[in-house]
mmCIF file of C-alpha atoms in Angstrom:
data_model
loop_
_atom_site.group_PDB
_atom_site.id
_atom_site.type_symbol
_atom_site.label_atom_id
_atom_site.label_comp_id
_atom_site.label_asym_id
_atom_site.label_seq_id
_atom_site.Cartn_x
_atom_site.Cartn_y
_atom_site.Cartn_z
ATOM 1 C CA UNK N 8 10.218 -51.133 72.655
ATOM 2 C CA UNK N 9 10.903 -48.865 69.820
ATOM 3 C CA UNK N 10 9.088 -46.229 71.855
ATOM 4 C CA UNK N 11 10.993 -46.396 75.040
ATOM 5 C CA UNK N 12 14.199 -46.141 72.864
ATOM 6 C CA UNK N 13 12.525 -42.912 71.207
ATOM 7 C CA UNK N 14 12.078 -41.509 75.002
ATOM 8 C CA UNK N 15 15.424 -41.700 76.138
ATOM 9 C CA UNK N 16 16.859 -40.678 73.206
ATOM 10 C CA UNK N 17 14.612 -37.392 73.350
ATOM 11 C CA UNK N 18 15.668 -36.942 77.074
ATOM 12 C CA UNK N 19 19.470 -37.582 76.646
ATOM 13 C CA UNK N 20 19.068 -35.193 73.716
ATOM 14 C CA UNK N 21 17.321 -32.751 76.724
ATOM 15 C CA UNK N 22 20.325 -33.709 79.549
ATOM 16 C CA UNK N 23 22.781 -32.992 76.754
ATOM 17 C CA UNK N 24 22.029 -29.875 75.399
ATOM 18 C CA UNK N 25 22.521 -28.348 79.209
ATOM 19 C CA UNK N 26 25.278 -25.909 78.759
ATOM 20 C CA UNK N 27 27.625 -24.383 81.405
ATOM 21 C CA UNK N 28 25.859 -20.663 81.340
ATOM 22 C CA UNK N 29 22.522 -22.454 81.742
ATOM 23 C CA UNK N 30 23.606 -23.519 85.365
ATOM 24 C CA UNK N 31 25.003 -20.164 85.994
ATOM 25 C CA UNK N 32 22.053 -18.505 84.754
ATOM 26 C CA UNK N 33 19.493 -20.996 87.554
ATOM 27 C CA UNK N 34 21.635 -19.769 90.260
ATOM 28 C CA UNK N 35 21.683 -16.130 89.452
ATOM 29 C CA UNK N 36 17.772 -16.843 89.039
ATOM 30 C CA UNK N 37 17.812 -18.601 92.592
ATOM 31 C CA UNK N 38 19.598 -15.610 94.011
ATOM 32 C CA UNK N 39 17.089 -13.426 92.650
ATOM 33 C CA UNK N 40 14.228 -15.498 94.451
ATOM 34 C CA UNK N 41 16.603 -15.726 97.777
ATOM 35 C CA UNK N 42 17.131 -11.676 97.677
ATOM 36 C CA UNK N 43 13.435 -11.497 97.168
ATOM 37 C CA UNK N 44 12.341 -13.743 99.706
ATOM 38 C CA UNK N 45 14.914 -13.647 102.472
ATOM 39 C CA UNK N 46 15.979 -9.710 102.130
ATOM 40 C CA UNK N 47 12.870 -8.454 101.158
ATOM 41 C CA UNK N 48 14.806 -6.432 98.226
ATOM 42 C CA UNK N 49 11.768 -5.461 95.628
ATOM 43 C CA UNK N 50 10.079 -8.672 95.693
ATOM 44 C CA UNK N 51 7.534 -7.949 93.310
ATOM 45 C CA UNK N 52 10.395 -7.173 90.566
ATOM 46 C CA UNK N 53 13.064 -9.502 91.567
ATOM 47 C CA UNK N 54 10.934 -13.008 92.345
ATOM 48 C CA UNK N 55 9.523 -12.945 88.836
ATOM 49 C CA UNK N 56 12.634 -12.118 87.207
ATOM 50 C CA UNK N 57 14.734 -14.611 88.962
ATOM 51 C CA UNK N 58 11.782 -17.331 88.183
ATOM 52 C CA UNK N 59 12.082 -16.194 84.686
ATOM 53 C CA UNK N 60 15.584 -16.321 84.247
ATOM 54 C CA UNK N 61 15.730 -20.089 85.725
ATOM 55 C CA UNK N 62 12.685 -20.312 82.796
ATOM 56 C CA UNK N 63 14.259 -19.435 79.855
ATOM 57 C CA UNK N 64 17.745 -21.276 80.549
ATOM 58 C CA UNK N 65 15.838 -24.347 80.345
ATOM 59 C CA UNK N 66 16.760 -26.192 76.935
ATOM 60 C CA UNK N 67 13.741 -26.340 74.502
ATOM 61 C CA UNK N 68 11.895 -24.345 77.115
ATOM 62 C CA UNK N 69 8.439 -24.374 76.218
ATOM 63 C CA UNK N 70 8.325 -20.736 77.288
ATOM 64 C CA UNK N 71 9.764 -19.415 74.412
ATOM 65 C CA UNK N 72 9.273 -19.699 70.631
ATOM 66 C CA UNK N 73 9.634 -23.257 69.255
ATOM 67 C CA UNK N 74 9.160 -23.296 65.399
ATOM 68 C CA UNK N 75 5.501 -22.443 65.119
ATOM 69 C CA UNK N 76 4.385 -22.672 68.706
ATOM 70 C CA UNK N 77 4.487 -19.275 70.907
ATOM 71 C CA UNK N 78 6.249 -19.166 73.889
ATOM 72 C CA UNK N 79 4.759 -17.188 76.553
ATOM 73 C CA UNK N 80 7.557 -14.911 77.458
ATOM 74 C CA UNK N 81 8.966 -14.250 74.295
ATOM 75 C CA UNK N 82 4.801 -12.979 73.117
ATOM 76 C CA UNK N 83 4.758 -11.137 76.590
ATOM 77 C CA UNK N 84 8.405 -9.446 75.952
ATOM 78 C CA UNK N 85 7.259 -8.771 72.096
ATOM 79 C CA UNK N 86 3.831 -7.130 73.302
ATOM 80 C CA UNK N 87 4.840 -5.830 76.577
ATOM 81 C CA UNK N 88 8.503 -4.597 75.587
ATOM 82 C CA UNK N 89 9.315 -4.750 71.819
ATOM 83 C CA UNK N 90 6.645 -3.236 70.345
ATOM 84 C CA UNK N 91 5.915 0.061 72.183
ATOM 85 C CA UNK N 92 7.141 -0.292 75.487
ATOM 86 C CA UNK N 93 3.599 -0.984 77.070
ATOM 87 C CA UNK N 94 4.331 -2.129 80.395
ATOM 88 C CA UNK N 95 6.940 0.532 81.657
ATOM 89 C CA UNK N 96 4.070 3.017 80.430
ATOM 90 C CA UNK N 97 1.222 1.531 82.024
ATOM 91 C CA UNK N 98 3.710 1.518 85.262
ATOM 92 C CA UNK N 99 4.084 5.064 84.813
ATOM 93 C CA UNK N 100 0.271 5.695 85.554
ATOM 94 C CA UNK N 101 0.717 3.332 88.687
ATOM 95 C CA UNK N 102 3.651 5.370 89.752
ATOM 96 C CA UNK N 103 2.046 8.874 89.077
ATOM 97 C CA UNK N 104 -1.052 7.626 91.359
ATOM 98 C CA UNK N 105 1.805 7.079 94.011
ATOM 99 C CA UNK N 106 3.246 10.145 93.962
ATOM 100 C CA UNK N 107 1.817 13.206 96.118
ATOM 101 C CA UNK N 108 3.921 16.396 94.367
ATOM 102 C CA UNK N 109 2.907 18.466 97.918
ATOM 103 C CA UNK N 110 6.211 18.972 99.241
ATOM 104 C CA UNK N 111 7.731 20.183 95.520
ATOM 105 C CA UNK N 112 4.924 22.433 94.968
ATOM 106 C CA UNK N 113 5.525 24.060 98.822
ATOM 107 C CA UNK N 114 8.769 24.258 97.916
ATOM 108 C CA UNK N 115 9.846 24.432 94.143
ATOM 109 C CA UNK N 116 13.654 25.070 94.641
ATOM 110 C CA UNK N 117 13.786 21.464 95.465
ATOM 111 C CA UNK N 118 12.950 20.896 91.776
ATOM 112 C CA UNK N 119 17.111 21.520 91.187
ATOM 113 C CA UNK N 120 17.904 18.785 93.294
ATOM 114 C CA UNK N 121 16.147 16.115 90.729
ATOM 115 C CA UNK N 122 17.985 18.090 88.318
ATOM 116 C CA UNK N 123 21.315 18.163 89.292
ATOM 117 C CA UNK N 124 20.738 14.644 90.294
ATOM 118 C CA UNK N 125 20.891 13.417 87.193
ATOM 119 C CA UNK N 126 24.571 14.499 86.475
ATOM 120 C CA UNK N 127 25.481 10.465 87.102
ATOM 121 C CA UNK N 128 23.678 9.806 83.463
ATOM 122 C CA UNK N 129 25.627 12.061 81.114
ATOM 123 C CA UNK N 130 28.847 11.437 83.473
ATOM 124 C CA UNK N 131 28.035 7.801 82.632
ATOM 125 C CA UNK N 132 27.012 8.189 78.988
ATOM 126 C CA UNK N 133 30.431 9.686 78.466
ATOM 127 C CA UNK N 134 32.505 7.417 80.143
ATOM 128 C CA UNK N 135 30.864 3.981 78.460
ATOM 129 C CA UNK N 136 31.555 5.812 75.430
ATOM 130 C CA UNK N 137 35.266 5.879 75.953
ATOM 131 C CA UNK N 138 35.171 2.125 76.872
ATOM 132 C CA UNK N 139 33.992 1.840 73.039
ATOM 133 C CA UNK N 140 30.419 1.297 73.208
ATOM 134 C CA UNK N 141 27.930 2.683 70.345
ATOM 135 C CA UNK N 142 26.738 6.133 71.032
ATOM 136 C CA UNK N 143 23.038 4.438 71.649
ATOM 137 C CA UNK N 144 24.265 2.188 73.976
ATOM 138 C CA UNK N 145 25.900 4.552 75.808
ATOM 139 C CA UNK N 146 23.428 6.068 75.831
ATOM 140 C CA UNK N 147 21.360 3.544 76.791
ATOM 141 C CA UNK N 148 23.965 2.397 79.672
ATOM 142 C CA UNK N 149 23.926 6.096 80.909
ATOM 143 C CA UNK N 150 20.473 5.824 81.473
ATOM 144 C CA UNK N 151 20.408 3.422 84.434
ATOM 145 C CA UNK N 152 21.627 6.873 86.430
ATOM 146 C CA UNK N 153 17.730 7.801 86.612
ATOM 147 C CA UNK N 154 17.535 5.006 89.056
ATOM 148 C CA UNK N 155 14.300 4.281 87.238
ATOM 149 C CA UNK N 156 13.851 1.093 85.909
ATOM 150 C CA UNK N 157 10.861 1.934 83.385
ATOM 151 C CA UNK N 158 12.892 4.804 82.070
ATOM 152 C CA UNK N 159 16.136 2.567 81.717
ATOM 153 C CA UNK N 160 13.952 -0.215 79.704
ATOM 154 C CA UNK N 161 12.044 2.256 77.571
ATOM 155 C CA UNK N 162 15.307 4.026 76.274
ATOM 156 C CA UNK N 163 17.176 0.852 76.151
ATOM 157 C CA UNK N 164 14.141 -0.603 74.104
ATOM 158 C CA UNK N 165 13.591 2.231 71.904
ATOM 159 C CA UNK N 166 17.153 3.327 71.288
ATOM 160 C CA UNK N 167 17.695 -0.887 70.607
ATOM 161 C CA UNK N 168 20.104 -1.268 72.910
ATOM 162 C CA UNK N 169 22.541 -4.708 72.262
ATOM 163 C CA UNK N 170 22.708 -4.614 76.025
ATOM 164 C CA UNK N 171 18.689 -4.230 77.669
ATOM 165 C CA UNK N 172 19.177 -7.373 79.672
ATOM 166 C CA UNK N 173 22.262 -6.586 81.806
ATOM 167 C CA UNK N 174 20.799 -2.348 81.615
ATOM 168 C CA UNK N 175 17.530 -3.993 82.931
ATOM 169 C CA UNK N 176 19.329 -5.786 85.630
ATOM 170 C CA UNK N 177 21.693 -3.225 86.681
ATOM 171 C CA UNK N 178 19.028 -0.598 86.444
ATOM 172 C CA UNK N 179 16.604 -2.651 89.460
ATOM 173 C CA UNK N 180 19.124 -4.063 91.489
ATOM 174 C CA UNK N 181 20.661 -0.589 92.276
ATOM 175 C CA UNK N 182 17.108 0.938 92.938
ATOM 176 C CA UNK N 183 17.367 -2.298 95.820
ATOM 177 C CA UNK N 184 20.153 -1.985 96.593
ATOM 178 C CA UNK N 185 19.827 2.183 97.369
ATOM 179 C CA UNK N 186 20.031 1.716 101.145
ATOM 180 C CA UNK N 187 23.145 0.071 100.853
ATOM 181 C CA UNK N 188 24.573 2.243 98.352
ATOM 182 C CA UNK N 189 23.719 5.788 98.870
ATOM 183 C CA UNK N 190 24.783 6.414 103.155
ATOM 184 C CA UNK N 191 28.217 6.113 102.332
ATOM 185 C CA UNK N 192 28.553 8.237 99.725
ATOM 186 C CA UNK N 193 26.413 10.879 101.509
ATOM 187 C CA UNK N 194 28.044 10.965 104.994
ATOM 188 C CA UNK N 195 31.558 10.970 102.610
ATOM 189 C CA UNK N 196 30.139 14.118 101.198
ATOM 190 C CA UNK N 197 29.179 15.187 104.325
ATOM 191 C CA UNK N 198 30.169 16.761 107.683
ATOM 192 C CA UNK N 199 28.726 15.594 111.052
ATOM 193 C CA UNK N 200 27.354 19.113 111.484
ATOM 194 C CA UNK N 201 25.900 19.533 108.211
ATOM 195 C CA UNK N 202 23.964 16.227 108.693
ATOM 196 C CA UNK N 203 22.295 18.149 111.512
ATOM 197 C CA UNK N 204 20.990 20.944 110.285
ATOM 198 C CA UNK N 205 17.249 20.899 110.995
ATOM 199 C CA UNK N 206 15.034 22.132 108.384
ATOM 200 C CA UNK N 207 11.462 23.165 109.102
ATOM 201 C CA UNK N 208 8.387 22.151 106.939
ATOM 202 C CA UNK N 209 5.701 24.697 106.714
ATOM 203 C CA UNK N 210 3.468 22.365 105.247
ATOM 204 C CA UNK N 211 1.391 25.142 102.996
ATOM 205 C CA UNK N 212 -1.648 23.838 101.635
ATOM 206 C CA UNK N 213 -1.484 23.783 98.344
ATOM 207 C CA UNK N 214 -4.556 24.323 96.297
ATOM 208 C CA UNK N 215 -6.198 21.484 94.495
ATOM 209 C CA UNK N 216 -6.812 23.410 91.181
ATOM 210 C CA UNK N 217 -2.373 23.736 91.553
ATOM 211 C CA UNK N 218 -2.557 20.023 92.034
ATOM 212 C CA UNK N 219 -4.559 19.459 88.863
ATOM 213 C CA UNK N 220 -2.919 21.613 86.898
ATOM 214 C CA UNK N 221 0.316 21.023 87.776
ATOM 215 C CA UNK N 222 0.669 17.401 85.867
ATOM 216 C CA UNK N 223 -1.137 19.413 82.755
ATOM 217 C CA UNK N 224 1.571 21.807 82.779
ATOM 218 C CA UNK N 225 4.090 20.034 82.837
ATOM 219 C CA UNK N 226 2.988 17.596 80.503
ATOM 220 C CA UNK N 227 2.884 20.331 77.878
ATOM 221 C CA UNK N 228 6.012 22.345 78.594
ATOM 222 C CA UNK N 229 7.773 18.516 77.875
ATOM 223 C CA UNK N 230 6.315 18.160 74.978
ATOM 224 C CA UNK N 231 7.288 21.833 73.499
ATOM 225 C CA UNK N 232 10.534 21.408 74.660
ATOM 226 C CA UNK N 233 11.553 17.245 74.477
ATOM 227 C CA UNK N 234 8.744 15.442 72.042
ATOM 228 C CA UNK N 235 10.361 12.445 72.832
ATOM 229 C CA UNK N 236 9.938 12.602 76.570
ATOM 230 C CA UNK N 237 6.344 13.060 76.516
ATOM 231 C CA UNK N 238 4.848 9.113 76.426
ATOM 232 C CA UNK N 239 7.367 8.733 79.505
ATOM 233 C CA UNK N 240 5.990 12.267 81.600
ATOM 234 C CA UNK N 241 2.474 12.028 80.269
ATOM 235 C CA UNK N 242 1.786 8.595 81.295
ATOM 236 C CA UNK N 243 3.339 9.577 84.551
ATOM 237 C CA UNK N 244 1.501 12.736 84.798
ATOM 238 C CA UNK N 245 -1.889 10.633 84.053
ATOM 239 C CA UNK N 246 -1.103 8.571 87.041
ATOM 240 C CA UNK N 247 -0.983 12.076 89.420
ATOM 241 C CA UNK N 248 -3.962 13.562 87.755
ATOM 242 C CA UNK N 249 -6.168 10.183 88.310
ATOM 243 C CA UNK N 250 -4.693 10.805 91.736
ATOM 244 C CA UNK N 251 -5.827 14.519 91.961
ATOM 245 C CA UNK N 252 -8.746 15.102 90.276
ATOM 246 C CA UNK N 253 -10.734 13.868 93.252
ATOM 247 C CA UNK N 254 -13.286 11.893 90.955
ATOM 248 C CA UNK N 255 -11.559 8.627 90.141
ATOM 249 C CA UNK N 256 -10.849 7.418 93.379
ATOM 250 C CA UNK N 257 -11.655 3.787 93.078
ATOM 251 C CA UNK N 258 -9.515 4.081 89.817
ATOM 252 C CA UNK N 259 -6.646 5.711 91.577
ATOM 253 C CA UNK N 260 -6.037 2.975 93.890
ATOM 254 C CA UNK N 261 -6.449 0.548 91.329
ATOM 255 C CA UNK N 262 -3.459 2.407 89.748
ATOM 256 C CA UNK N 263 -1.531 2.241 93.003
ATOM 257 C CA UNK N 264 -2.248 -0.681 94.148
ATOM 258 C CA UNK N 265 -3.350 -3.356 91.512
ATOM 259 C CA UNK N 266 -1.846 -1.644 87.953
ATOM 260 C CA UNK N 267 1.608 -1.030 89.353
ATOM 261 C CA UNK N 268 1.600 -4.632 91.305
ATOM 262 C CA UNK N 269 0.560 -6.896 88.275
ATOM 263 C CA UNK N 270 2.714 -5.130 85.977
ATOM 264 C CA UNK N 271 5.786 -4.896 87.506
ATOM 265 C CA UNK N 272 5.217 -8.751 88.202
ATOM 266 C CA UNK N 273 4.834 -9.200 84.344
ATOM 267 C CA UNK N 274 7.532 -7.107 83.678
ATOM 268 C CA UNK N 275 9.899 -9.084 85.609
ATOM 269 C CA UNK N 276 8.689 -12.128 84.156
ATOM 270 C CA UNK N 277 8.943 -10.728 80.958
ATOM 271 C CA UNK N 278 12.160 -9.112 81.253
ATOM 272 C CA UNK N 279 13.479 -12.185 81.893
ATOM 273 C CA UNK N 280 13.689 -13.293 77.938
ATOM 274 C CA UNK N 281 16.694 -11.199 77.733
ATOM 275 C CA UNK N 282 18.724 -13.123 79.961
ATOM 276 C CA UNK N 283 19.885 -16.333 78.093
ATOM 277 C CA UNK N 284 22.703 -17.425 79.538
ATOM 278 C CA UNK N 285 24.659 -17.057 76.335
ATOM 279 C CA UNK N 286 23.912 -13.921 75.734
ATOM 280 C CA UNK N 287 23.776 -12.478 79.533
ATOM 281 C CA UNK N 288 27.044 -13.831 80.862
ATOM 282 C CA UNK N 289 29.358 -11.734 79.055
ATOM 283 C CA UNK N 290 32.157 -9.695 80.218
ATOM 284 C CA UNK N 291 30.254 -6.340 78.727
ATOM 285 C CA UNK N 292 27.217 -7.325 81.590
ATOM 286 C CA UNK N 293 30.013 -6.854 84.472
ATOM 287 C CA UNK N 294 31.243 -3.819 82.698
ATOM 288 C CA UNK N 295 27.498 -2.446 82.757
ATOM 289 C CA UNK N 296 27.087 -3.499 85.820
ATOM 290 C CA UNK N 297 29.993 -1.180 87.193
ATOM 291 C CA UNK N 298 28.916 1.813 85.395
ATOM 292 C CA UNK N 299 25.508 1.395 86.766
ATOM 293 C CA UNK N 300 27.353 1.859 90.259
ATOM 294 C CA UNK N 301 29.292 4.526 88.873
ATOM 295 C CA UNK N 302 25.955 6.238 87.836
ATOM 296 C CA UNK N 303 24.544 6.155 91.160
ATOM 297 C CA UNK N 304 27.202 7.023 93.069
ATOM 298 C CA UNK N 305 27.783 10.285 90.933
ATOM 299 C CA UNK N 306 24.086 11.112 91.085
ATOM 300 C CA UNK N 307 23.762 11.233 94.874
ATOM 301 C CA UNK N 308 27.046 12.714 94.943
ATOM 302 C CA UNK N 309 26.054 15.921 92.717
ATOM 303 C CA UNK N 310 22.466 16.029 94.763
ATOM 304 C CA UNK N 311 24.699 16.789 97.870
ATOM 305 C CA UNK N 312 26.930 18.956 96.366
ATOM 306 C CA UNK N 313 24.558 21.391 94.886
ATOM 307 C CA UNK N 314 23.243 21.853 98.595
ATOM 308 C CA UNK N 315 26.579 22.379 99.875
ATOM 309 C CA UNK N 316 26.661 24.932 96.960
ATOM 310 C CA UNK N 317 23.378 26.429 97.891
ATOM 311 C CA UNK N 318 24.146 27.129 101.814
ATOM 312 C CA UNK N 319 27.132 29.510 100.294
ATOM 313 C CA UNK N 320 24.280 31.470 99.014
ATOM 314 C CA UNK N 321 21.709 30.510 100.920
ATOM 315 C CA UNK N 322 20.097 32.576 104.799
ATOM 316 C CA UNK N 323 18.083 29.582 105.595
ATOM 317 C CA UNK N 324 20.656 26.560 105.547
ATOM 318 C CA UNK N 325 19.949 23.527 103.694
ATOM 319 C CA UNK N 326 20.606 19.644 104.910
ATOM 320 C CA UNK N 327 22.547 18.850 102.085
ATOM 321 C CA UNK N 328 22.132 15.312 102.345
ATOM 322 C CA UNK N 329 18.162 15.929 100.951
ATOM 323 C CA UNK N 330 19.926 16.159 97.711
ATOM 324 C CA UNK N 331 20.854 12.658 97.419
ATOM 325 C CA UNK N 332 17.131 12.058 97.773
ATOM 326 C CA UNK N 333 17.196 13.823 94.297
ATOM 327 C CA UNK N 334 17.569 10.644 92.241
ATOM 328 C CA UNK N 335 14.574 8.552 90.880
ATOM 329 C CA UNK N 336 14.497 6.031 93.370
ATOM 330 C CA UNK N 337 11.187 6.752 95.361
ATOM 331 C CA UNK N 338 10.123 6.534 97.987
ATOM 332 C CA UNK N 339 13.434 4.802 99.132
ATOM 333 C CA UNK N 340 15.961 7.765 98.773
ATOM 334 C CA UNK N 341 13.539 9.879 100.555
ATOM 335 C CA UNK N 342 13.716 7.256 103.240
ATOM 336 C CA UNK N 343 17.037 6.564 103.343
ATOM 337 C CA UNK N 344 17.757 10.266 103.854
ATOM 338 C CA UNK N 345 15.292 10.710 106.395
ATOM 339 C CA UNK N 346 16.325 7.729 108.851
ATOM 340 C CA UNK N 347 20.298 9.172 108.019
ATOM 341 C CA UNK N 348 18.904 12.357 109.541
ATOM 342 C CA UNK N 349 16.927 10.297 112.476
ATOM 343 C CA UNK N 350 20.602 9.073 113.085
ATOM 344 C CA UNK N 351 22.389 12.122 113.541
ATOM 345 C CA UNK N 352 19.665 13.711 115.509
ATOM 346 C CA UNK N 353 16.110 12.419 116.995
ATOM 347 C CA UNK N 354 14.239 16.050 116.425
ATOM 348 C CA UNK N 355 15.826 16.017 112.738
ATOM 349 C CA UNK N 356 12.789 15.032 110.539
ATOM 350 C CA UNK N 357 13.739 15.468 107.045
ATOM 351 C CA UNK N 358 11.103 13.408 105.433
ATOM 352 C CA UNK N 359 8.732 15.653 103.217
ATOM 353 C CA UNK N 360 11.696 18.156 102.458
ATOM 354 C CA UNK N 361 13.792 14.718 101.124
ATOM 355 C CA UNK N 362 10.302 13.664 99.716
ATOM 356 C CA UNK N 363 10.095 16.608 97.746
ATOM 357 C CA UNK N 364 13.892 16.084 96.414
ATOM 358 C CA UNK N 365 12.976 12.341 95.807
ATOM 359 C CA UNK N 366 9.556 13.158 93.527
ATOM 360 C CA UNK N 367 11.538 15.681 91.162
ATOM 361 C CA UNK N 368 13.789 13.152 90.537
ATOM 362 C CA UNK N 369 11.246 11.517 89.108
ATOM 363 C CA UNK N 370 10.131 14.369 87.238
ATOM 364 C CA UNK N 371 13.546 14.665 85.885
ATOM 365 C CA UNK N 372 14.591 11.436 85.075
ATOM 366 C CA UNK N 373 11.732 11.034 82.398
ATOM 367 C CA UNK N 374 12.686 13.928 81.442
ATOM 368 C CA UNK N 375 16.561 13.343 81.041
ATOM 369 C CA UNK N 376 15.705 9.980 79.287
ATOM 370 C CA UNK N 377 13.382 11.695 76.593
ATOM 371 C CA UNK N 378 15.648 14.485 76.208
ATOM 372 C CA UNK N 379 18.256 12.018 75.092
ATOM 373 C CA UNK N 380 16.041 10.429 72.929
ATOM 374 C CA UNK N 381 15.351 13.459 71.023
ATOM 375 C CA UNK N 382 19.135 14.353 70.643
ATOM 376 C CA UNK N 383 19.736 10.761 69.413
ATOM 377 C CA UNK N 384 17.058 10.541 66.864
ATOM 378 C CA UNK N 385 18.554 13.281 65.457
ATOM 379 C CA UNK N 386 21.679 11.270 64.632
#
């Protein structure tokens, strides 16, 4: 009898230590799963996080740290996230095996599109600065710009952000949510004639010994010129030269297929330890939230600028909307741009030139997120 009593003390002890923010935090989790599921919106990312996040709001959850016993997630997030950042690195390789740099190499001047892309993070960096935030959390906020979520949790993580959870969030959804975001802010940039000019692709062949070297290279001009950035570029360039060299190709698709899979399901899994509800649900997470929109909308904005800017100068006219393809987000800003062009014309195929936008994006996002590294660990 004594027993029983025990029990249902223990679980009205459970029912009663349900706060408000723990609900909240199962039905942002359910959304997650629903957005996952139903819409399809990065479903290897956004099931596991939402999953997690309905995990961790559980009282006494067994999946994190209980006196002496481990939980799972919080040894995952220590070993995949505190301590070195090894899962957005080992994504890296996945995503460098992705990535075919072709259609920068035929055409470098694309390269300035991922660069002037990336105006959204300092724009942002600045302005969550003036709302009061610590320069490392600006800093940290500004990153979600890159619209790349490793980048955004490696500089949140190694800068210590107070804020990685709602960064992490903010930093994922948007990359979803680029269809949605980006047309609008293109075709407001835009007119209706300059989202038809055509632009041919020569499609040179470029040499393989330029394809090997090229991930080299620019592996070691980063590191001369921004130490910091070079675990974020050279695991990325890794991934391309597994891809390139010719001789790992059982280990290449591996990287594509099964690396990048299983660990951006354990990242999202693992991520999710930083959203307790008490912590999460602040009024700073909607705050980061917004300047994570702000972010985007100023990178793809400056992409399509600087090709506005460059047909001043420019014989052979430019689409400008290829440089809102410029941001991180691959291969869904190269996409986006290419069905906007599909729109406006049939014959318009913009594909490998918006491709070749979208991949030095990638290039420079790494780069912008070690560069500010470097400045801050100077401070």
């Amino acid at each position: 009898m004594t027993s029983l009593i025990d029990s249902i003390s223990v679980l009205f002890e459970y029912f009663g230590a349900i706060e408000w923010y723990h609900i909240v935090m199962w039905v942002i989790g359910a959304l997650l799963i629903y957005l996952a599921i139903a819409k399809d919106m990065e479903p290897t990312l956004l099931l596991p996080m939402g999953f997690g996040a309905i995990l961790v709001n559980i009282p006494f959850s067994g999946v994190l740290t209980q006196g002496e016993a481990h939980g799972a997630i919080e040894v995952l997030f220590e070993f995949g996230l505190e301590y070195g950042e090894l899962f957005p690195l080992l994504l890296f390789i996945g995503i460098g095996a992705m990535i075919d740099f072709g259609p920068l190499l035929t055409n470098p001047k694309l390269m300035l599109f991922g660069a002037a892309a990336q105006f959204g993070i300092f724009m942002t960096l600045s302005l969550a600065a003036l709302f009061g935030y610590d320069i490392k959390d600006a800093a940290s906020i500004g990153i979600i710009g890159a619209a790349d979520g490793p980048t955004s949790i490696f500089v949140a993580q190694t800068l210590n952000s107070n804020f990685t959870s709602a960064i992490i969030v903010a930093a994922y959804s948007y990359m979803a949510l680029v269809p949605i975001v980006q047309p609008p802010v293109i075709r407001l940039m835009t007119t209706k004639k300059e989202r038809q000019i055509k632009m041919t692709y020569e499609g040179k062949e470029v040499p393989k010994l330029t394809r090997i070297c090229f991930p080299i290279v620019v592996t070691i001009i980063t590191g001369l010129f921004a130490p910091s950035a070079v675990a974020l570029v050279g695991f990325l360039m890794f991934g391309n030269l597994i891809r390139e060299c010719g001789v790992l190709d059982s280990l290449s698709e591996a990287a594509q297929n099964m690396l990048s899979k299983l660990i951006t399901l354990l990242l999202g899994i693992t991520v999710a330890f930083t959203m307790k509800g008490e912590q999460f649900l602040t009024v700073d997470t909607l705050i980061i939230l917004g300047l994570g929109l702000f972010a985007f909308i100023f990178d793809t904005a400056a992409g399509v600028l600087l090709g506005k800017i460059m047909n001043i100068f420019s014989k052979k006219k430019i689409n400008p909307m290829i440089g809102g393809a410029g941001i991180s987000a691959f291969p869904m800003s190269s996409r986006v741009v290419h069905k906007m062009g599909l729109k406006e014309d049939p014959q318009n195929f913009l594909l490998m030139h918006s491709a070749g936008a979208n991949v030095s994006g990638q290039i420079a996002s790494v780069i912008a997120g070690g560069l500010i590294l470097s400045i801050l660990s100077q401070m």
